[in-house]
PDB file of C-alpha atoms in Angstrom:
ATOM      1  CA  MET A 129       6.481 -21.949  -4.018  1.00 55.00           C
ATOM      2  CA  SER A 130       3.155 -24.370  -4.789  1.00 60.00           C
ATOM      3  CA  GLU A 131      -0.033 -22.031  -2.296  1.00 59.00           C
ATOM      4  CA  ARG A 132      -0.266 -26.152  -2.262  1.00 64.00           C
ATOM      5  CA  THR A 133       3.094 -26.839  -0.802  1.00 71.00           C
ATOM      6  CA  LEU A 134       2.940 -23.157   1.600  1.00 67.00           C
ATOM      7  CA  ASN A 135       0.047 -23.435   2.680  1.00 68.00           C
ATOM      8  CA  LEU A 136       1.454 -27.649   4.193  1.00 70.00           C
ATOM      9  CA  LEU A 137       4.221 -26.421   5.463  1.00 71.00           C
ATOM     10  CA  LEU A 138       2.414 -23.354   7.258  1.00 77.00           C
ATOM     11  CA  LEU A 139      -0.955 -25.511   8.727  1.00 78.00           C
ATOM     12  CA  ASN A 140      -3.278 -23.966   6.370  1.00 75.00           C
ATOM     13  CA  GLY A 141      -2.213 -20.460   8.238  1.00 80.00           C
ATOM     14  CA  LEU A 142      -2.351 -21.526  12.012  1.00 89.00           C
ATOM     15  CA  PHE A 143       2.003 -20.994  12.101  1.00 88.00           C
ATOM     16  CA  ALA A 144       1.137 -17.341  11.175  1.00 93.00           C
ATOM     17  CA  LYS A 145      -1.707 -17.153  14.310  1.00 94.00           C
ATOM     18  CA  LEU A 146       0.515 -18.374  16.488  1.00 93.00           C
ATOM     19  CA  SER A 147       3.217 -16.435  15.503  1.00 94.00           C
ATOM     20  CA  TYR A 148       1.090 -12.945  16.255  1.00 95.00           C
ATOM     21  CA  ARG A 149       0.483 -14.218  19.507  1.00 94.00           C
ATOM     22  CA  LEU A 150       3.252 -14.495  20.664  1.00 95.00           C
ATOM     23  CA  GLY A 151       3.842 -10.823  18.551  1.00 95.00           C
ATOM     24  CA  LEU A 152       6.006 -12.583  15.970  1.00 95.00           C
ATOM     25  CA  HIS A 153       3.082 -10.335  13.427  1.00 95.00           C
ATOM     26  CA  GLY A 154       4.722  -6.805  14.937  1.00 95.00           C
ATOM     27  CA  LYS A 155       2.461  -4.633  16.740  1.00 96.00           C
ATOM     28  CA  LEU A 156       0.728  -2.524  14.330  1.00 98.00           C
ATOM     29  CA  GLY A 157       2.040   1.220  14.620  1.00 98.00           C
ATOM     30  CA  VAL A 158       1.346   4.505  12.606  1.00 98.00           C
ATOM     31  CA  SER A 159       4.234   6.243  10.881  1.00 98.00           C
ATOM     32  CA  HIS A 160       2.414  10.278  10.656  1.00 98.00           C
ATOM     33  CA  TYR A 161       4.264  13.065   7.688  1.00 98.00           C
ATOM     34  CA  ALA A 162       3.109  16.546   6.882  1.00 98.00           C
ATOM     35  CA  VAL A 163       4.076  17.351   3.136  1.00 97.00           C
ATOM     36  CA  GLU A 164       3.513  21.025   1.824  1.00 96.00           C
ATOM     37  CA  LEU A 165       3.053  21.860  -1.423  1.00 96.00           C
ATOM     38  CA  GLU A 166       4.612  23.597  -3.266  1.00 93.00           C
ATOM     39  CA  PRO A 167       3.835  27.102  -3.330  1.00 92.00           C
ATOM     40  CA  GLY A 168       0.167  27.700  -6.025  1.00 91.00           C
ATOM     41  CA  LYS A 169      -0.452  24.033  -5.195  1.00 95.00           C
ATOM     42  CA  ARG A 170      -1.191  25.247  -0.871  1.00 95.00           C
ATOM     43  CA  LEU A 171      -5.098  22.972  -0.801  1.00 96.00           C
ATOM     44  CA  ALA A 172      -6.955  25.973   1.268  1.00 92.00           C
ATOM     45  CA  THR A 173      -8.005  22.703   3.779  1.00 96.00           C
ATOM     46  CA  PRO A 174      -5.266  20.316   4.309  1.00 97.00           C
ATOM     47  CA  LEU A 175      -5.884  16.703   3.193  1.00 98.00           C
ATOM     48  CA  ARG A 176      -5.750  13.603   5.803  1.00 98.00           C
ATOM     49  CA  ILE A 177      -4.667  10.214   3.221  1.00 98.00           C
ATOM     50  CA  GLY A 178      -4.514   6.500   5.606  1.00 98.00           C
ATOM     51  CA  PHE A 179      -1.915   4.824   3.209  1.00 99.00           C
ATOM     52  CA  ALA A 180      -1.662   0.689   4.323  1.00 98.00           C
ATOM     53  CA  SER A 181      -0.129  -1.926   1.792  1.00 98.00           C
ATOM     54  CA  ASP A 182       1.122  -5.543   0.937  1.00 98.00           C
ATOM     55  CA  PHE A 183      -1.900  -6.941   3.460  1.00 98.00           C
ATOM     56  CA  HIS A 184      -0.564 -10.766   2.679  1.00 98.00           C
ATOM     57  CA  ALA A 185      -4.136 -12.307   2.874  1.00 97.00           C
ATOM     58  CA  GLY A 186      -3.233 -16.065   3.530  1.00 95.00           C
ATOM     59  CA  PRO A 187      -1.486 -18.743   5.008  1.00 94.00           C
ATOM     60  CA  THR A 188       1.695 -16.174   6.262  1.00 95.00           C
ATOM     61  CA  THR A 189      -0.988 -13.925   8.010  1.00 97.00           C
ATOM     62  CA  SER A 190      -2.733 -13.676  10.964  1.00 97.00           C
ATOM     63  CA  PRO A 191      -6.638 -12.655   9.864  1.00 97.00           C
ATOM     64  CA  GLN A 192      -5.677 -10.788  13.489  1.00 97.00           C
ATOM     65  CA  ILE A 193      -3.366  -8.527  12.495  1.00 98.00           C
ATOM     66  CA  PHE A 194      -6.601  -6.624   9.718  1.00 98.00           C
ATOM     67  CA  ALA A 195      -8.531  -6.372  12.621  1.00 98.00           C
ATOM     68  CA  ASP A 196      -6.049  -4.068  14.595  1.00 98.00           C
ATOM     69  CA  LEU A 197      -5.448  -2.182  10.895  1.00 98.00           C
ATOM     70  CA  PHE A 198      -9.199  -1.655  10.530  1.00 98.00           C
ATOM     71  CA  ASP A 199      -9.832  -0.813  14.336  1.00 98.00           C
ATOM     72  CA  GLU A 200      -6.705   2.301  13.952  1.00 98.00           C
ATOM     73  CA  ILE A 201      -8.546   3.421  10.948  1.00 98.00           C
ATOM     74  CA  ASP A 202     -11.287   4.220  12.090  1.00 98.00           C
ATOM     75  CA  ARG A 203      -9.739   5.859  15.132  1.00 98.00           C
ATOM     76  CA  GLN A 204      -7.053   8.124  12.542  1.00 98.00           C
ATOM     77  CA  GLN A 205     -10.726   8.976  10.939  1.00 98.00           C
ATOM     78  CA  PRO A 206      -8.658   9.537   7.035  1.00 98.00           C
ATOM     79  CA  ASP A 207     -10.183  11.768   4.840  1.00 98.00           C
ATOM     80  CA  VAL A 208      -9.001   9.672   1.566  1.00 98.00           C
ATOM     81  CA  LEU A 209      -8.261   5.682   2.185  1.00 98.00           C
ATOM     82  CA  LEU A 210      -4.850   4.044  -0.641  1.00 99.00           C
ATOM     83  CA  LEU A 211      -4.638   0.982  -0.475  1.00 99.00           C
ATOM     84  CA  GLY A 212      -0.664   0.272  -1.823  1.00 98.00           C
ATOM     85  CA  GLY A 213      -2.172  -3.775  -3.412  1.00 98.00           C
ATOM     86  CA  ASP A 214      -0.559  -7.475  -2.448  1.00 98.00           C
ATOM     87  CA  PHE A 215      -3.647  -7.894  -1.117  1.00 98.00           C
ATOM     88  CA  VAL A 216      -3.374 -11.975  -1.333  1.00 97.00           C
ATOM     89  CA  SER A 217      -0.787 -14.101  -0.984  1.00 93.00           C
ATOM     90  CA  GLY A 218      -1.804 -17.913  -2.908  1.00 91.00           C
ATOM     91  CA  HIS A 219      -5.141 -17.443  -4.145  1.00 93.00           C
ATOM     92  CA  ALA A 220      -7.420 -14.295  -5.098  1.00 96.00           C
ATOM     93  CA  HIS A 221     -10.039 -15.579  -2.442  1.00 95.00           C
ATOM     94  CA  TYR A 222      -8.532 -15.002   0.483  1.00 96.00           C
ATOM     95  CA  ALA A 223      -8.963 -10.823  -0.349  1.00 98.00           C
ATOM     96  CA  GLN A 224     -12.043 -12.341   1.376  1.00 97.00           C
ATOM     97  CA  ALA A 225     -10.892 -11.917   5.285  1.00 97.00           C
ATOM     98  CA  LEU A 226     -10.239  -7.947   4.045  1.00 98.00           C
ATOM     99  CA  THR A 227     -13.883  -7.811   3.040  1.00 97.00           C
ATOM    100  CA  ALA A 228     -15.833  -6.729   5.970  1.00 98.00           C
ATOM    101  CA  GLY A 229     -12.885  -4.392   7.359  1.00 98.00           C
ATOM    102  CA  LEU A 230     -12.259  -2.036   4.130  1.00 98.00           C
ATOM    103  CA  ALA A 231     -16.649  -2.215   3.393  1.00 98.00           C
ATOM    104  CA  ALA A 232     -17.116  -0.742   6.821  1.00 98.00           C
ATOM    105  CA  ILE A 233     -14.513   2.261   6.729  1.00 97.00           C
ATOM    106  CA  GLN A 234     -16.040   4.700   5.039  1.00 97.00           C
ATOM    107  CA  PRO A 235     -13.352   7.749   3.892  1.00 98.00           C
ATOM    108  CA  ARG A 236     -15.489  10.687   3.144  1.00 97.00           C
ATOM    109  CA  TYR A 237     -13.749  10.656  -0.098  1.00 98.00           C
ATOM    110  CA  GLY A 238     -13.092   7.186  -1.553  1.00 98.00           C
ATOM    111  CA  LYS A 239     -11.129   4.669  -0.645  1.00 98.00           C
ATOM    112  CA  TYR A 240      -8.361   3.176  -3.454  1.00 98.00           C
ATOM    113  CA  ALA A 241      -5.931   0.614  -4.789  1.00 98.00           C
ATOM    114  CA  VAL A 242      -3.434  -0.315  -6.764  1.00 98.00           C
ATOM    115  CA  MET A 243      -2.988  -4.530  -8.249  1.00 98.00           C
ATOM    116  CA  GLY A 244       0.577  -5.793  -6.659  1.00 98.00           C
ATOM    117  CA  ASN A 245       2.866  -8.203  -8.222  1.00 97.00           C
ATOM    118  CA  HIS A 246       1.018 -11.411  -5.947  1.00 96.00           C
ATOM    119  CA  ASP A 247      -2.372 -10.174  -6.707  1.00 97.00           C
ATOM    120  CA  LEU A 248      -1.308 -10.612 -10.417  1.00 96.00           C
ATOM    121  CA  TRP A 249      -0.201 -14.040  -9.177  1.00 95.00           C
ATOM    122  CA  ALA A 250      -3.109 -14.820  -8.734  1.00 94.00           C
ATOM    123  CA  ASP A 251      -6.411 -13.169 -10.351  1.00 92.00           C
ATOM    124  CA  GLU A 252      -6.915 -10.432 -10.727  1.00 93.00           C
ATOM    125  CA  THR A 253      -9.863 -10.094 -11.946  1.00 95.00           C
ATOM    126  CA  GLN A 254     -11.473 -11.648  -9.123  1.00 97.00           C
ATOM    127  CA  LEU A 255      -9.326 -10.019  -6.349  1.00 97.00           C
ATOM    128  CA  SER A 256     -11.063  -6.652  -8.103  1.00 97.00           C
ATOM    129  CA  ALA A 257     -14.359  -7.919  -7.818  1.00 97.00           C
ATOM    130  CA  ILE A 258     -13.812  -8.346  -3.978  1.00 98.00           C
ATOM    131  CA  LEU A 259     -12.794  -4.607  -3.475  1.00 98.00           C
ATOM    132  CA  ASP A 260     -15.550  -3.142  -5.421  1.00 97.00           C
ATOM    133  CA  GLU A 261     -17.978  -4.949  -3.024  1.00 97.00           C
ATOM    134  CA  ALA A 262     -16.166  -4.162  -0.430  1.00 98.00           C
ATOM    135  CA  GLY A 263     -16.258  -0.546  -2.269  1.00 98.00           C
ATOM    136  CA  VAL A 264     -12.529   0.220  -2.883  1.00 98.00           C
ATOM    137  CA  GLU A 265     -11.633   1.168  -6.369  1.00 98.00           C
ATOM    138  CA  VAL A 266      -9.022  -0.491  -8.661  1.00 98.00           C
ATOM    139  CA  LEU A 267      -7.041   1.995 -10.826  1.00 98.00           C
ATOM    140  CA  ILE A 268      -4.969   0.727 -13.295  1.00 97.00           C
ATOM    141  CA  ASN A 269      -2.918   3.299 -15.120  1.00 98.00           C
ATOM    142  CA  ARG A 270      -5.906   5.583 -14.925  1.00 98.00           C
ATOM    143  CA  ASN A 271      -7.249   8.410 -12.543  1.00 98.00           C
ATOM    144  CA  ARG A 272      -9.471  10.030 -10.998  1.00 98.00           C
ATOM    145  CA  PRO A 273     -10.075  13.202  -9.245  1.00 98.00           C
ATOM    146  CA  LEU A 274     -10.929  14.091  -5.114  1.00 98.00           C
ATOM    147  CA  PRO A 275     -14.582  15.465  -4.891  1.00 95.00           C
ATOM    148  CA  ALA A 276     -14.555  19.228  -3.788  1.00 94.00           C
ATOM    149  CA  PRO A 277     -13.242  20.797  -1.411  1.00 95.00           C
ATOM    150  CA  TYR A 278     -10.604  18.869  -3.051  1.00 97.00           C
ATOM    151  CA  GLU A 279     -10.784  18.783  -7.471  1.00 95.00           C
ATOM    152  CA  ALA A 280      -7.919  20.045  -7.409  1.00 96.00           C
ATOM    153  CA  VAL A 281      -6.299  16.530  -6.022  1.00 98.00           C
ATOM    154  CA  SER A 282      -6.521  13.313  -8.483  1.00 98.00           C
ATOM    155  CA  ILE A 283      -5.594  10.587  -7.168  1.00 98.00           C
ATOM    156  CA  CYS A 284      -3.020   8.641 -10.094  1.00 98.00           C
ATOM    157  CA  GLY A 285      -2.667   4.209  -9.938  1.00 98.00           C
ATOM    158  CA  LEU A 286      -0.177   3.254 -11.885  1.00 98.00           C
ATOM    159  CA  ASP A 287       0.480  -0.984 -12.324  1.00 98.00           C
ATOM    160  CA  ASP A 288       3.125  -2.922 -11.399  1.00 97.00           C
ATOM    161  CA  PRO A 289       6.020  -1.859 -12.148  1.00 94.00           C
ATOM    162  CA  TRP A 290       7.212  -5.489 -13.030  1.00 91.00           C
ATOM    163  CA  THR A 291       3.942  -8.106 -13.228  1.00 95.00           C
ATOM    164  CA  GLY A 292       1.850  -5.218 -14.688  1.00 97.00           C
ATOM    165  CA  THR A 293       1.710  -3.414 -17.605  1.00 97.00           C
ATOM    166  CA  PRO A 294       3.273   0.328 -16.346  1.00 98.00           C
ATOM    167  CA  ASP A 295       1.738   3.062 -18.985  1.00 98.00           C
ATOM    168  CA  ILE A 296       2.717   6.561 -16.799  1.00 98.00           C
ATOM    169  CA  HIS A 297       0.927   8.485 -19.854  1.00 98.00           C
ATOM    170  CA  GLN A 298      -2.381   6.489 -19.127  1.00 98.00           C
ATOM    171  CA  THR A 299      -2.243   6.936 -15.786  1.00 98.00           C
ATOM    172  CA  VAL A 300      -1.961  10.899 -15.563  1.00 97.00           C
ATOM    173  CA  GLY A 301      -4.125  11.726 -18.888  1.00 96.00           C
ATOM    174  CA  ASN A 302      -5.842  14.651 -17.853  1.00 95.00           C
ATOM    175  CA  ALA A 303      -5.673  14.393 -14.558  1.00 97.00           C
ATOM    176  CA  GLY A 304      -5.616  17.310 -12.217  1.00 96.00           C
ATOM    177  CA  GLU A 305      -3.020  20.017 -10.816  1.00 96.00           C
ATOM    178  CA  ILE A 306      -2.696  18.020  -8.466  1.00 98.00           C
ATOM    179  CA  ARG A 307      -0.950  14.672  -8.633  1.00 98.00           C
ATOM    180  CA  ILE A 308      -1.096  11.804  -6.339  1.00 98.00           C
ATOM    181  CA  LEU A 309       0.205   9.060  -7.030  1.00 98.00           C
ATOM    182  CA  LEU A 310      -0.454   5.437  -5.542  1.00 98.00           C
ATOM    183  CA  MET A 311       1.991   2.357  -7.135  1.00 98.00           C
ATOM    184  CA  HIS A 312       2.864  -0.546  -5.883  1.00 98.00           C
ATOM    185  CA  ALA A 313       7.000  -0.398  -5.825  1.00 98.00           C
ATOM    186  CA  PRO A 314       8.661   2.213  -4.936  1.00 98.00           C
ATOM    187  CA  ASP A 315       9.829   1.058  -8.525  1.00 98.00           C
ATOM    188  CA  GLY A 316       7.900   2.298  -9.958  1.00 97.00           C
ATOM    189  CA  LEU A 317      10.106   6.007 -10.374  1.00 98.00           C
ATOM    190  CA  LEU A 318      11.719   4.993 -13.038  1.00 97.00           C
ATOM    191  CA  LEU A 319       9.359   4.760 -15.755  1.00 97.00           C
ATOM    192  CA  LEU A 320       7.860   8.530 -14.912  1.00 97.00           C
ATOM    193  CA  ASP A 321       9.560   9.374 -18.667  1.00 95.00           C
ATOM    194  CA  GLY A 322       9.257  12.951 -17.236  1.00 95.00           C
ATOM    195  CA  GLN A 323       5.915  13.505 -15.385  1.00 97.00           C
ATOM    196  CA  ARG A 324       5.626  14.347 -12.390  1.00 96.00           C
ATOM    197  CA  PHE A 325       4.077  13.643  -9.558  1.00 98.00           C
ATOM    198  CA  ASP A 326       2.992  15.733  -5.776  1.00 98.00           C
ATOM    199  CA  LEU A 327       3.547  13.128  -3.718  1.00 98.00           C
ATOM    200  CA  SER A 328       3.516   9.272  -3.880  1.00 98.00           C
ATOM    201  CA  PHE A 329       3.174   5.934  -2.136  1.00 98.00           C
ATOM    202  CA  ALA A 330       4.740   2.804  -2.205  1.00 98.00           C
ATOM    203  CA  GLY A 331       4.727  -0.249  -0.051  1.00 98.00           C
ATOM    204  CA  HIS A 332       6.667  -4.113  -1.252  1.00 98.00           C
ATOM    205  CA  THR A 333       9.846  -3.673   0.676  1.00 98.00           C
ATOM    206  CA  HIS A 334       8.228  -4.683   4.277  1.00 98.00           C
ATOM    207  CA  GLY A 335      10.643  -2.937   5.556  1.00 97.00           C
ATOM    208  CA  GLY A 336      12.551  -6.125   5.057  1.00 97.00           C
ATOM    209  CA  GLN A 337      10.458  -8.056   7.324  1.00 97.00           C
ATOM    210  CA  VAL A 338      13.183  -8.879   9.163  1.00 96.00           C
ATOM    211  CA  ALA A 339      15.471  -5.484   9.830  1.00 97.00           C
ATOM    212  CA  PHE A 340      18.459  -4.642  12.070  1.00 97.00           C
ATOM    213  CA  ALA A 341      18.017  -3.763  15.806  1.00 96.00           C
ATOM    214  CA  ASP A 342      18.357  -0.248  13.685  1.00 95.00           C
ATOM    215  CA  GLY A 343      16.310  -0.863  10.520  1.00 95.00           C
ATOM    216  CA  THR A 344      18.320  -1.451   8.186  1.00 96.00           C
ATOM    217  CA  PRO A 345      16.242  -4.275   6.098  1.00 96.00           C
ATOM    218  CA  VAL A 346      18.411  -7.751   5.925  1.00 95.00           C
ATOM    219  CA  LEU A 347      16.234  -8.420   2.555  1.00 92.00           C
ATOM    220  CA  VAL A 348      13.931  -6.906   0.271  1.00 93.00           C
ATOM    221  CA  PRO A 349      11.795  -7.825  -2.376  1.00 93.00           C
ATOM    222  CA  HIS A 350      13.593  -8.138  -5.668  1.00 88.00           C
ATOM    223  CA  GLY A 351      13.711  -3.838  -7.424  1.00 93.00           C
ATOM    224  CA  PRO A 352      16.670  -1.634  -8.132  1.00 96.00           C
ATOM    225  CA  LEU A 353      14.893   0.601  -5.834  1.00 97.00           C
ATOM    226  CA  CYS A 354      14.533  -1.206  -2.922  1.00 97.00           C
ATOM    227  CA  ARG A 355      16.910  -1.112  -0.844  1.00 96.00           C
ATOM    228  CA  LYS A 356      17.314   2.863  -1.757  1.00 97.00           C
ATOM    229  CA  TYR A 357      13.479   3.597  -0.553  1.00 98.00           C
ATOM    230  CA  HIS A 358      12.942   0.159   2.404  1.00 97.00           C
ATOM    231  CA  LEU A 359      11.074   2.884   4.207  1.00 97.00           C
ATOM    232  CA  GLY A 360      10.259   6.138   5.280  1.00 98.00           C
ATOM    233  CA  HIS A 361       9.657  10.252   3.887  1.00 98.00           C
ATOM    234  CA  HIS A 362      12.052  10.334   0.973  1.00 98.00           C
ATOM    235  CA  GLN A 363      12.272  14.193  -1.479  1.00 97.00           C
ATOM    236  CA  ILE A 364      12.189  13.426  -5.061  1.00 97.00           C
ATOM    237  CA  GLU A 365      14.623  15.056  -6.676  1.00 93.00           C
ATOM    238  CA  HIS A 366      12.907  16.975  -9.509  1.00 92.00           C
ATOM    239  CA  ASN A 367       9.947  15.675  -9.148  1.00 96.00           C
ATOM    240  CA  GLY A 368       7.307  15.115  -5.123  1.00 97.00           C
ATOM    241  CA  SER A 369       7.227  13.628  -2.403  1.00 97.00           C
ATOM    242  CA  LEU A 370       7.763   9.323  -1.767  1.00 98.00           C
ATOM    243  CA  ILE A 371       6.506   7.340   1.514  1.00 98.00           C
ATOM    244  CA  VAL A 372       6.995   3.854   1.669  1.00 98.00           C
ATOM    245  CA  SER A 373       5.141   2.094   3.994  1.00 98.00           C
ATOM    246  CA  ARG A 374       6.066  -1.768   5.260  1.00 98.00           C
ATOM    247  CA  GLY A 375       2.908  -2.825   4.832  1.00 98.00           C
ATOM    248  CA  VAL A 376       0.612  -4.920   7.061  1.00 98.00           C
ATOM    249  CA  GLY A 377       1.337  -8.598   7.206  1.00 98.00           C
ATOM    250  CA  CYS A 378       4.021 -11.627   6.211  1.00 97.00           C
ATOM    251  CA  SER A 379       5.267 -12.840   3.005  1.00 94.00           C
ATOM    252  CA  THR A 380       6.765 -16.128   2.564  1.00 91.00           C
ATOM    253  CA  LEU A 381       7.535 -17.128   5.863  1.00 91.00           C
ATOM    254  CA  PRO A 382       4.781 -15.005   8.982  1.00 95.00           C
ATOM    255  CA  ILE A 383       7.405 -14.145  10.707  1.00 96.00           C
ATOM    256  CA  ARG A 384       8.328  -9.066  11.316  1.00 97.00           C
ATOM    257  CA  LEU A 385      11.453  -8.618  12.794  1.00 97.00           C
ATOM    258  CA  ASN A 386      12.326  -4.803  13.314  1.00 97.00           C
ATOM    259  CA  ALA A 387      10.186  -4.691  11.095  1.00 98.00           C
ATOM    260  CA  ASN A 388       6.646  -3.752  12.756  1.00 98.00           C
ATOM    261  CA  PRO A 389       3.671  -3.109  10.721  1.00 98.00           C
ATOM    262  CA  GLU A 390       2.169   0.419  10.158  1.00 98.00           C
ATOM    263  CA  LEU A 391      -0.728   2.107   8.506  1.00 98.00           C
ATOM    264  CA  VAL A 392       0.675   5.367   7.554  1.00 98.00           C
ATOM    265  CA  ILE A 393      -1.783   8.830   7.502  1.00 98.00           C
ATOM    266  CA  CYS A 394      -0.220  12.367   6.041  1.00 98.00           C
ATOM    267  CA  THR A 395      -0.809  14.815   5.486  1.00 98.00           C
ATOM    268  CA  VAL A 396      -1.120  16.645   3.371  1.00 98.00           C
ATOM    269  CA  TYR A 397      -1.221  21.144   2.797  1.00 96.00           C
TER     270      TYR A 397
END
């Protein structure tokens, strides 16, 4: 569906604003996780990570949900903020709805992002510039070490597994002893090629966006691992932990059902 057609059908975002007022965007919640690194890698000072994904700024998502998110991030005070992509649905300029909120958040150890498939369908260059204005560093197949006292920790950003040009070896090249892998979709696990991580974060699934009462998704996005890892904390065999978020915004339809938007707060020991 073209951006113009979607805008017309959704009355340039009016349906999304009405959906939010009626509670059909769901209620933003915070999911807390604790991850203990293997012996020899444990952190002397726990690291508190915030993770948010799948904003889908544009006609399908009310901007009010972003205000809710940024207020909650401010309350939670993570040490570092990770962003899992799909900032927009449609044109890259929709990401400007996120700029002020992201700029106001100042975690002491930085803000890092990867791109999602919707971002790559838009204008990646323009979107990267918008995120840069907000102080967010986009990691595309590269990594960045955190400052002291977390010098051993590297944030490793893998490009989208289906729409991008992912290169895991470039992503983790010269990374620190402790690797935190940031990717848009759980399917990035299929591209590890023997590389290890200690903790990884993904979105993309929306938890189905529409799910049954027990949280089982009705539909999930494309990708062979999206149903298996549609939500929550998973221990990956012969590797580290994977945490998958339901994300924040709405894609295609401005409705969430039994799949509330969420902010993830993960404390690493």
